[in-house]
Coordinates of C-alpha atoms and ligand atoms in Angstrom, one line a residue:
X1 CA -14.1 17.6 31.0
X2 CA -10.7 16.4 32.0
X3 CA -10.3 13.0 34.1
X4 CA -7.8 12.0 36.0
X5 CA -7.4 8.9 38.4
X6 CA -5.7 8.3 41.3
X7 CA -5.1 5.0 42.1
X8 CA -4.0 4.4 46.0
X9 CA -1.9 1.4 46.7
X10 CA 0.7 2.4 49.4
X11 CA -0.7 0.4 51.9
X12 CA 1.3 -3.0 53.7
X13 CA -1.9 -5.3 53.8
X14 CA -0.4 -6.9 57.4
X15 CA -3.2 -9.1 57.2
X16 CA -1.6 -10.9 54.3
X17 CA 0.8 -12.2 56.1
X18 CA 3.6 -11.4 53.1
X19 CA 6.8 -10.6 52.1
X20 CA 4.7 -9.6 48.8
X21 CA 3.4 -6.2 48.8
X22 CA -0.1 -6.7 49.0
X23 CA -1.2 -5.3 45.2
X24 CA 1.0 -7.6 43.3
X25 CA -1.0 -10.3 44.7
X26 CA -2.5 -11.8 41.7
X27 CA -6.3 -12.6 40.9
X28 CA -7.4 -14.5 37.6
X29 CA -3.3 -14.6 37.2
X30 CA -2.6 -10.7 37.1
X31 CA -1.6 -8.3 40.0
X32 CA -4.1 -6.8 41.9
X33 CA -3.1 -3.6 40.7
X34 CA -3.2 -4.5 36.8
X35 CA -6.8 -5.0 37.6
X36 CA -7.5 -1.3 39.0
X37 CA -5.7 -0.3 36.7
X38 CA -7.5 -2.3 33.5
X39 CA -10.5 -0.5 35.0
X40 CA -9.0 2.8 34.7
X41 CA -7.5 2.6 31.5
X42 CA -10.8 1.8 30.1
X43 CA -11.9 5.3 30.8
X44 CA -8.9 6.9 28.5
X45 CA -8.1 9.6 31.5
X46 CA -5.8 12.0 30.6
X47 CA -3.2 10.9 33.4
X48 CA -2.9 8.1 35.8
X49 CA -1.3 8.4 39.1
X50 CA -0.6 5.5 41.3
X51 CA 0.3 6.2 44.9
X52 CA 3.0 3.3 45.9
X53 CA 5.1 2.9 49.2
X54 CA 5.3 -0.7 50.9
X55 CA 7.2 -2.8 48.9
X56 CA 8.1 0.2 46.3
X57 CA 11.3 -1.6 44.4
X58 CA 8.6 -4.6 43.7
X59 CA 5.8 -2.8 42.5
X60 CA 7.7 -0.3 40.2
X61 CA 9.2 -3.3 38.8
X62 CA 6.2 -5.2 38.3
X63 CA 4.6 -2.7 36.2
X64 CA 7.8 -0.9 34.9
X65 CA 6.1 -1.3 31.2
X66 CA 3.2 0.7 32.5
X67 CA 2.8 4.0 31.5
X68 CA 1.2 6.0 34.9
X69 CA 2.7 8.5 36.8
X70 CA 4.4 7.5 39.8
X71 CA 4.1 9.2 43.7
X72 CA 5.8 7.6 46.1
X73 CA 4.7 7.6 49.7
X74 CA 7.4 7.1 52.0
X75 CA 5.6 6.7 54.8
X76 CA 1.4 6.3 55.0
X77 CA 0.0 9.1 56.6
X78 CA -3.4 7.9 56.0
X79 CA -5.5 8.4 52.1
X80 CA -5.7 12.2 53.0
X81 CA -2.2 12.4 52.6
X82 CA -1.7 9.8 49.9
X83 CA -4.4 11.6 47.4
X84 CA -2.4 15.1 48.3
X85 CA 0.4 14.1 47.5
X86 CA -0.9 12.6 44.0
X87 CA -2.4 16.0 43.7
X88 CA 1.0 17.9 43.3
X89 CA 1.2 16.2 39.6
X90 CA -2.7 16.9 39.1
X91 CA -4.3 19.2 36.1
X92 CA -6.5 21.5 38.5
X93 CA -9.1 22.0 35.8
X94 CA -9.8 18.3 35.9
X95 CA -12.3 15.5 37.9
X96 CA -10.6 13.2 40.0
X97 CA -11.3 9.8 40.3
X98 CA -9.7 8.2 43.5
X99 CA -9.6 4.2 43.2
X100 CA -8.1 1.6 45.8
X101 CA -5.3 -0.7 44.2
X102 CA -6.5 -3.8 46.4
X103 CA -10.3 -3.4 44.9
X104 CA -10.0 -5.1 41.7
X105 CA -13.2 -6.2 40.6
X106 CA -14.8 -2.8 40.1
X107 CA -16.2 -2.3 36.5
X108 CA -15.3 0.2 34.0
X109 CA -19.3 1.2 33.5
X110 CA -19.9 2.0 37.1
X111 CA -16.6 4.4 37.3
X112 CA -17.5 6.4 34.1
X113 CA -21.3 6.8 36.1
X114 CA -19.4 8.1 39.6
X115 CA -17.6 10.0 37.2
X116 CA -20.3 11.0 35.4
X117 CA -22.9 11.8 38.6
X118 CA -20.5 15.0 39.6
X119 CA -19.3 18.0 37.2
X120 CA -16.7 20.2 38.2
X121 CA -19.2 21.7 41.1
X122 CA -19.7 18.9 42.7
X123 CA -18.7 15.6 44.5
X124 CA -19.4 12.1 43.9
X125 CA -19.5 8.8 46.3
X126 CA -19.5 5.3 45.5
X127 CA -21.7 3.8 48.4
X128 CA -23.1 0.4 49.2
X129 CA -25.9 -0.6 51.8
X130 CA -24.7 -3.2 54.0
X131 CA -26.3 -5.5 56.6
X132 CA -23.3 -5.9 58.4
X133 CA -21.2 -2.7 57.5
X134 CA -17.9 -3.9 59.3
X135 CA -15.2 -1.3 59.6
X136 CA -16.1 1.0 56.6
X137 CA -17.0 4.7 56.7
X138 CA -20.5 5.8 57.4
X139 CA -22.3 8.2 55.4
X140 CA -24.0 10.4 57.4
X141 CA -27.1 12.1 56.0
X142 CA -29.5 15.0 57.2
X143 CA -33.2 14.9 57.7
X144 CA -33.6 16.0 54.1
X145 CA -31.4 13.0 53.3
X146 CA -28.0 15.3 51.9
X147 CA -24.9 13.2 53.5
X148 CA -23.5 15.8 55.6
X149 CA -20.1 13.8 56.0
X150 CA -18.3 10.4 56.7
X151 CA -17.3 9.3 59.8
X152 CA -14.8 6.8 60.2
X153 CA -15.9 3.6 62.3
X154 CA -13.4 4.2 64.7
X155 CA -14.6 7.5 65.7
X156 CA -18.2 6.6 65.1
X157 CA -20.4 7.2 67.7
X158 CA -23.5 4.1 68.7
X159 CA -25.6 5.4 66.2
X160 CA -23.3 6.6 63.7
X161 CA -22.0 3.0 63.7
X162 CA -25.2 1.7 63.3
X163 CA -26.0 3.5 59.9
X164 CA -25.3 0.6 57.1
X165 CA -25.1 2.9 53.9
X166 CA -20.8 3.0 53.7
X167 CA -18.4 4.5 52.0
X168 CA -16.3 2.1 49.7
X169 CA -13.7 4.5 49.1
X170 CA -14.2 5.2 45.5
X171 CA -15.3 9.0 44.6
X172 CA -15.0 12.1 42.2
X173 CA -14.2 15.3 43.3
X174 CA -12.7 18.4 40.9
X175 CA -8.9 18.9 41.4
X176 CA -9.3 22.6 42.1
X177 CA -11.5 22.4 45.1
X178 CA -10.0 18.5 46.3
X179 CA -7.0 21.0 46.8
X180 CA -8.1 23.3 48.9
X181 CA -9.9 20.9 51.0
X182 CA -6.6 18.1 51.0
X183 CA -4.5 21.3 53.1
X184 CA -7.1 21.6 55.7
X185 CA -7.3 18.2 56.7
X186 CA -6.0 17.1 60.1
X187 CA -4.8 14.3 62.3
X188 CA -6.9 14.7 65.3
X189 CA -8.4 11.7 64.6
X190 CA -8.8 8.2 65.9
X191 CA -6.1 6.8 64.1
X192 CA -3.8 10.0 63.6
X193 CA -4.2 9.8 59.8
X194 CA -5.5 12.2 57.4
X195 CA -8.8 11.3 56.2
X196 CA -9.7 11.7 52.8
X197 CA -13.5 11.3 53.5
X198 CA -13.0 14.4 56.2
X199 CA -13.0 16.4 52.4
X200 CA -17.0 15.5 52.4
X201 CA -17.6 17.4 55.2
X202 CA -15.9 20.6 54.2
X203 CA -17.6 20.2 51.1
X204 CA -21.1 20.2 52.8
X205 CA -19.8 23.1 54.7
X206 CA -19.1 25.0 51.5
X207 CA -22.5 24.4 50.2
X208 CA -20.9 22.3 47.6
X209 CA -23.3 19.3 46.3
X210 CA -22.4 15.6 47.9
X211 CA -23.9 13.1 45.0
X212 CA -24.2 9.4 45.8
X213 CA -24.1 6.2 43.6
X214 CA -24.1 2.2 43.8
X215 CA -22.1 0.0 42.2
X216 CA -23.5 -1.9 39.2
X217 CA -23.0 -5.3 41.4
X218 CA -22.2 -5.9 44.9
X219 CA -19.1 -7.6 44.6
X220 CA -16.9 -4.5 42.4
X221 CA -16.3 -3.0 46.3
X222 CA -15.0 -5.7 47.5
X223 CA -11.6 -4.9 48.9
X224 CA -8.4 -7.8 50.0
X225 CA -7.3 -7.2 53.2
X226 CA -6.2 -11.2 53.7
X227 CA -5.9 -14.5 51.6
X228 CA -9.4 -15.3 52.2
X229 CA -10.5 -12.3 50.7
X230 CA -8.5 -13.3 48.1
X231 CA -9.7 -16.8 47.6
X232 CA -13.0 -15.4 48.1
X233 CA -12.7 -12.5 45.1
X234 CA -10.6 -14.8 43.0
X235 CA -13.9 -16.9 42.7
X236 CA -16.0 -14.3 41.7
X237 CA -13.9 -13.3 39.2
X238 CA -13.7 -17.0 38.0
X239 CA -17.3 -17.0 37.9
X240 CA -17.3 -14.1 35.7
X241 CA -15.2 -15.6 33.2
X242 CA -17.1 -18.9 33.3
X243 CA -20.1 -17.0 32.5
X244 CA -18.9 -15.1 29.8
X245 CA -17.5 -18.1 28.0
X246 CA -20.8 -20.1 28.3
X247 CA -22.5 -17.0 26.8
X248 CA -19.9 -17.1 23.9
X249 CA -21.0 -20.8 23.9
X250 CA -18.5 -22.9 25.6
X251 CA -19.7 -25.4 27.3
X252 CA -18.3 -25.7 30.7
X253 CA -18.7 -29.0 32.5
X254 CA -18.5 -27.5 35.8
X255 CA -18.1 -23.4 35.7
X256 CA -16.8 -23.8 39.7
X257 CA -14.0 -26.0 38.6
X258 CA -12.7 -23.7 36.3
X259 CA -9.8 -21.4 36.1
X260 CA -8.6 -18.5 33.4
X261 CA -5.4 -17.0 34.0
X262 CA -5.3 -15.0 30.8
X263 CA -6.6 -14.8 27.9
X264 CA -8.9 -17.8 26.4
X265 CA -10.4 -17.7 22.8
X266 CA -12.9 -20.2 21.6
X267 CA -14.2 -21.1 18.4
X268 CA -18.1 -22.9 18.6
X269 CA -18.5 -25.9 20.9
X270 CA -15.8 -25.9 22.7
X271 CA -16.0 -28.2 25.5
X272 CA -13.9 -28.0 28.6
X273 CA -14.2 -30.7 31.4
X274 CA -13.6 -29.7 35.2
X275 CA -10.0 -28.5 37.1
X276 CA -9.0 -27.3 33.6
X277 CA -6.2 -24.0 34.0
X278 CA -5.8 -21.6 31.4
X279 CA -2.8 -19.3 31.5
X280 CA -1.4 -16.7 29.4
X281 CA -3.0 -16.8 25.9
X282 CA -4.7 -19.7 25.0
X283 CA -6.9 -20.2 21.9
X284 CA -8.9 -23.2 21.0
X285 CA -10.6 -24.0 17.5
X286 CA -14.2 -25.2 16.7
X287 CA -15.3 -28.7 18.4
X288 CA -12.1 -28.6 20.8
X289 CA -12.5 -30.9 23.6
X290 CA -10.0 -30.5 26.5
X291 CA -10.6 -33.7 29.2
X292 CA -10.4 -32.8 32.9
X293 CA -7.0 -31.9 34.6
X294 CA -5.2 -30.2 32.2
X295 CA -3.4 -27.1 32.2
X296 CA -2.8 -25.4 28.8
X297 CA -0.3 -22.2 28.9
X298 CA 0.4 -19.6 26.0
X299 CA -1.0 -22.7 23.8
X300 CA -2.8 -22.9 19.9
X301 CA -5.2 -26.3 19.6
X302 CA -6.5 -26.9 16.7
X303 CA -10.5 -27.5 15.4
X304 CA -11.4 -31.2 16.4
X305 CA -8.2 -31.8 18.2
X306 CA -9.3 -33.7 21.9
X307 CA -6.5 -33.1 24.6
X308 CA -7.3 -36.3 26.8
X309 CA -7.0 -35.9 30.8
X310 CA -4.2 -34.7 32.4
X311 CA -1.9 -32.8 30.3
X312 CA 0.8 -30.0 30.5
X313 CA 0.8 -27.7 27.3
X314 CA 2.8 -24.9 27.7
X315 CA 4.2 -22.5 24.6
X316 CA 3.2 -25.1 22.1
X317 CA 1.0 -25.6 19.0
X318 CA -1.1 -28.2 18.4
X319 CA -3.2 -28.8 15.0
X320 CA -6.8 -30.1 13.8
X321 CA -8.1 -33.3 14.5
X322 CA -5.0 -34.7 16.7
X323 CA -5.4 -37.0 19.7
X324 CA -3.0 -35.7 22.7
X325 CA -2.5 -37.8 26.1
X326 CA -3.7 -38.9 28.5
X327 CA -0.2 -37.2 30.8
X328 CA 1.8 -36.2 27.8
X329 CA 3.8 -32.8 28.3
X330 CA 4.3 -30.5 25.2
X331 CA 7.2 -28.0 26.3
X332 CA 7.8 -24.6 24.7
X333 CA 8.2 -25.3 21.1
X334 CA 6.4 -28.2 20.2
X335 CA 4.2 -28.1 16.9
X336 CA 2.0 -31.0 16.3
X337 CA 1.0 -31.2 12.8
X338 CA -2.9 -32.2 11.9
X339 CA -4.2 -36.1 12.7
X340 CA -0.8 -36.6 15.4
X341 CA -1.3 -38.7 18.0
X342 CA 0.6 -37.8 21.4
X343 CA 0.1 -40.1 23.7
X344 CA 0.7 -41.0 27.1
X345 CA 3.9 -40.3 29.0
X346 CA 5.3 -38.5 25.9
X347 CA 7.6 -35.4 26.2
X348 CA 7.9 -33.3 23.1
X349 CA 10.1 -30.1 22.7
X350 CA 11.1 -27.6 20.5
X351 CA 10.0 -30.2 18.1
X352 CA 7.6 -30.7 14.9
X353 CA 5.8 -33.8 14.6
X354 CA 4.0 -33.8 11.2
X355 CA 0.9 -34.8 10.3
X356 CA -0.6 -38.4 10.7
X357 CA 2.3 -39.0 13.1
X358 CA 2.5 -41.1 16.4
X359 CA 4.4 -40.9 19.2
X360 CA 2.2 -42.6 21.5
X361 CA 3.7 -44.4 24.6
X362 CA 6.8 -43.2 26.7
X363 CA 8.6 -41.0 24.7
X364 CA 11.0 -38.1 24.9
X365 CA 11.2 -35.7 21.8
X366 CA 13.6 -33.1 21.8
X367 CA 15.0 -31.2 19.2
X368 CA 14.0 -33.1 16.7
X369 CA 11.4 -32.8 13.3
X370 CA 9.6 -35.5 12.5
X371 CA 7.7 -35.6 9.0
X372 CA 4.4 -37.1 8.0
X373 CA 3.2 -40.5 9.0
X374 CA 6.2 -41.1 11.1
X375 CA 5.1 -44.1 13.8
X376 CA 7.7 -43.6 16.8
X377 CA 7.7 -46.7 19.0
X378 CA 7.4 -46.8 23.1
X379 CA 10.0 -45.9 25.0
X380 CA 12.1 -44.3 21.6
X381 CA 14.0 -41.2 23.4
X382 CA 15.8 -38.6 21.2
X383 CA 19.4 -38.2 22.7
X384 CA 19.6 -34.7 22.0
X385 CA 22.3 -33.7 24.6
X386 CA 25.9 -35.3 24.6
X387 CA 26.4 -32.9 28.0
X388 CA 27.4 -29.8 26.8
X389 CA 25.6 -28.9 23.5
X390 CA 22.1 -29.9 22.1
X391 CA 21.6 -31.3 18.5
X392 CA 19.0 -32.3 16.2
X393 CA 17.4 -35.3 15.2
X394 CA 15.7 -35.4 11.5
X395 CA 13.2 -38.7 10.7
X396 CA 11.4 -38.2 8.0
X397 CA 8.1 -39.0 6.4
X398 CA 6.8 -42.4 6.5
X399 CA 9.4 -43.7 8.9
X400 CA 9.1 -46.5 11.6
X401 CA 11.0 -46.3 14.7
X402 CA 10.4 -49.8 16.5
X403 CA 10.2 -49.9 20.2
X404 CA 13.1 -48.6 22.7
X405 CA 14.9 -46.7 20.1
X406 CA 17.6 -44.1 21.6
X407 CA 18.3 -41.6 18.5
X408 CA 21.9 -40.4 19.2
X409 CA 21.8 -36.6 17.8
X410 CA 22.5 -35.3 15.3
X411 CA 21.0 -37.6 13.4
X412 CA 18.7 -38.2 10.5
X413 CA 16.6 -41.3 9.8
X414 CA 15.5 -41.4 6.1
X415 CA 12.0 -41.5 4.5
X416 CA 10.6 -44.9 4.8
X417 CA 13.4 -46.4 7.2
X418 CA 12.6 -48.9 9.4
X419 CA 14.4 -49.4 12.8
X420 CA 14.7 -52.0 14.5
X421 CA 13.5 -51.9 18.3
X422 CA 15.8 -51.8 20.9
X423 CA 18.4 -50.0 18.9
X424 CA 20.8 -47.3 19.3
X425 CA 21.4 -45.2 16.0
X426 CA 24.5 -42.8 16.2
X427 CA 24.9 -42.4 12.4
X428 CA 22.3 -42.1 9.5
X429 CA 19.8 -44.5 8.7
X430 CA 19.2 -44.8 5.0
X431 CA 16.0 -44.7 3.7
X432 CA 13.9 -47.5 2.9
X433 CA 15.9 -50.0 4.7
X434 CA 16.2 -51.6 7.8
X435 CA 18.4 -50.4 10.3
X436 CA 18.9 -52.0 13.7
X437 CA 21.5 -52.8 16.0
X438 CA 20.6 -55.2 18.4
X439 CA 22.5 -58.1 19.2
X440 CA 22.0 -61.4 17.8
X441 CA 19.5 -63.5 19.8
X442 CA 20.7 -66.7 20.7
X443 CA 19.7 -70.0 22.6
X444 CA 22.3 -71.8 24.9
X445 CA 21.5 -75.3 24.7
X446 CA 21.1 -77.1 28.1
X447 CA 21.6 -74.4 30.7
X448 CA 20.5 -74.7 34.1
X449 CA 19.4 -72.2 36.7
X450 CA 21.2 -71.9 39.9
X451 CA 19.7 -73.8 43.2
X452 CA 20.1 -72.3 46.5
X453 CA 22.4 -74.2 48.9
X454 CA 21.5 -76.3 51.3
Ligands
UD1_501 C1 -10.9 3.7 53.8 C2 -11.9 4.9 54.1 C3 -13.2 4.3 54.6 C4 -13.8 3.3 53.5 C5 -12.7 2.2 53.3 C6 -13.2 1.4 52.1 C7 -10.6 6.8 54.8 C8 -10.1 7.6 55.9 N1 -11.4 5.8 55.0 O1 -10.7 3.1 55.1 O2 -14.2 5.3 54.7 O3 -15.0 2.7 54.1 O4 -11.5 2.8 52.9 O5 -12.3 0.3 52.0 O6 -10.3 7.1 53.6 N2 -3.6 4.0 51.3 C9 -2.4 4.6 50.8 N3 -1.8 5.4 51.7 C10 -2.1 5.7 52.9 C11 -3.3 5.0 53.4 C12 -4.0 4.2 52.6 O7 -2.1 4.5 49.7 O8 -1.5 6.4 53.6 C13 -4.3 3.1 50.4 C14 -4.3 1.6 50.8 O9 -3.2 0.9 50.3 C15 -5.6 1.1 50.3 C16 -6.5 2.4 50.4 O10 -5.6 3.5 50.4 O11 -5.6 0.7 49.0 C17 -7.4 2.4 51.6 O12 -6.7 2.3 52.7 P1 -7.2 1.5 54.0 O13 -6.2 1.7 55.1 O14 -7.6 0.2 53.6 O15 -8.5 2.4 54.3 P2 -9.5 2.2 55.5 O16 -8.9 2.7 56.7 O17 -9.9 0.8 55.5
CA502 CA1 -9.2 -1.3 53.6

């Protein structure tokens, strides 16, 4: 049997409160939409079709890489009209699958069983039993137990309202009969929309079968209608991926204090302390320790390597067994070679430090290579920018850059070099020797400090 999903995301969200349309929102670090979607494509359908109005330039744009078909609704005539209009692009010999774009959490496994609890004959429902069923659709059911139809809670009567099985939006229905049924819906409603769930009814009416089914979890319902709902979603997905790292063996210290905004993959014993932010693609080798506070973006760390508290890694590549911060930054481009130390308050970019190096207090790298068992002093800063153009700096193996070293680019300091601290090298040091050019100390003989005036 053919599938096909509709995915409905024309709606404002007013409650957001946002100049953002509401479904590129982002949970775990991805639109709300990429989510809904995610779950989708995991089915392989034949054709997706999102339904998009408020903010439409944004949201195209967002997923303009996205292969789904496209209806726009110019204005929102309620998710009657939204699912019709989908419908025109529609295979009629195929199931429909209707999802919301602002219910992200819903699993792959319990779409394929809605999808699987209705043939072409028939109809499926995603319901939930609630205590406290808000302002979702009741499913209304006959003596025998057959839902008869939805109502909508603002046209529910007392005891309609009361009933706490809902409807959470999600069902199947066949193309071929979810047409006929879309034309004959009308307005004459509470809210002047076109309701999809009036389709239930008519169905009943035709003697056509109305199936129900739960959701796997409670939470994969869950809709965003505001920024709590967000926060509040946001940490169940968190939760999610805590859990499935600790079942990979990661050992989390605190899976509440937690966040993965991407991709993570961990090798064994991993350990990652609390407030730790993972972004992009991220991959971490056996024994990897990462201290609290840091934040590690599109990022490679090798086996044993510890990352010490607060740190920004972003678009770099760290090896085995190094030592990195406390508070140093490694920018887009920075490859630390195995055993380097980066240490505290040290920028690195678009630089290799090799193996067995140091750069361990106050230091800016940029542009530069630096080969094995290099030891860069505090406060040495590669000047790799004379204001207009950026150049490199080469120090190779074994060198030692004292203290307070500015390293005027391009320039190269030879194997074994020494510098002297406090220097500032603007042409080549040889290798092997001493360079420095500090300024004689001297003594004067005598001298007296100043007294203040009486
Ligand atoms: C709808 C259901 C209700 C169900 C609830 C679950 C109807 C009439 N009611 O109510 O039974 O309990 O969802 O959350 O279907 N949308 C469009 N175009 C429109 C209108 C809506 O794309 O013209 C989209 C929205 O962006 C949203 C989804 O459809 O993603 C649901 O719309 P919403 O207004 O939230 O539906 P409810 O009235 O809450
Ligand atoms: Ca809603």
């Amino acid at each position: 049997m053919k599938l096909e999903v509709v995915i409905l995301a024309a709606g404002q969200g007013t409650r957001m409160r946002s100049a953002l349309p509401k479904v590129l929102h982002t949970l775990g670090g991805r639109p709300l939409l990429a989510h809904a979607l995610a779950a989708a494509e995991a089915l392989t359908p034949s054709a997706i079709h999102v339904v998009y109005g408020h903010g439409a330039e944004a949201v195209r744009a967002a997923f303009a890489r996205t292969r789904v078909r496209w209806v726009h609704q110019a204005e929102q005539h309620g998710t009657g009209h939204a699912v019709r209009l989908a419908m025109a692009g529609v295979d009629p010999a195929s199931l429909v699958l209707v999802l919301y774009g602002d219910v992200p959490l819903i699993t792959p496994a319990t779409l394929r069983t809605l999808a699987a609890a209705t043939g072409l004959d028939g109809v499926a429902l995603l319901t939930a039993e609630l205590d406290e069923p808000g302002n979702y659709g009741r499913i209304l059911r006959d003596g025998a137990g057959r839902v008869t139809r939805i109502v909508e809670r603002k046209d529910a009567s007392p005891a309609e309202a009361a009933v706490k099985e809902i409807n959470t939006g999600f069902l199947a229905a066949p193309a071929a009969k979810l047409n006929g049924w879309l034309v004959k819906l009308s307005r004459a409603n509470a809210q002047g929309e076109y309701y999809l769930t009036d389709i239930i009814g008519m169905a009943v009416a035709e003697g056509v079968v109305v199936a129900t089914h739960r959701p796997a979890h409670p939470w994969e319902i869950l809709g965003i209608n505001s920024r709590e709902e967000l926060a509040h979603l946001e940490r169940i997905h968190q939760k999610q991926n805590a859990s499935q790292l600790m079942q990979q063996g990661v050992t989390l210290r605190d899976p509440a204090r937690f966040d993965l905004r991407g991709k993570l993959k961990c090798g064994r014993d991993v350990v990652i302390d609390v407030n730790v932010v993972i972004e992009g693609e991220v991959e971490l080798g056996d024994n990897v320790v990462i201290g609290p506070n840091n934040v590690l973006r599109d990022a490679r760390i090798g086996a044993g390597t510890i990352i010490h508290p607060n740190c920004v890694i972003e678009k770099a590549a760290v090896g085995c067994d190094c030592r990195v911060g406390p508070f140093a930054r490694l920018r887009p481009g920075a490859e630390i070679g195995d055993g380097a130390h980066i240490g505290n308050f040290v920028e690195v970019k678009k630089s290799v430090v090799g193996p067995g190096s140091k750069v361990n207090h106050l230091a800016y790298i940029g542009d530069t290579t630096i080969g094995k068992h290099v030891n860069v002093g505090a406060g040495t800063i590669t000047c790799n920018y004379d204001g207009a153009n950026k150049h490199r700096t080469v120090i190779e193996d074994n060198a030692f850059i004292g203290s307070n070293t500015a390293l005027v680019a391009p320039v190269t300091v030879g194997a074994g070099a020494t510098i002297g601290a406090g220097s500032v090298i603007a042409k080549d040091a040889p290798a092997g020797e001493l360079t420095l050019t500090r300024a004689e100390q001297r003594s004067i003989k005598g001298w007296k400090r100043p007294v203040k005036k009486k």
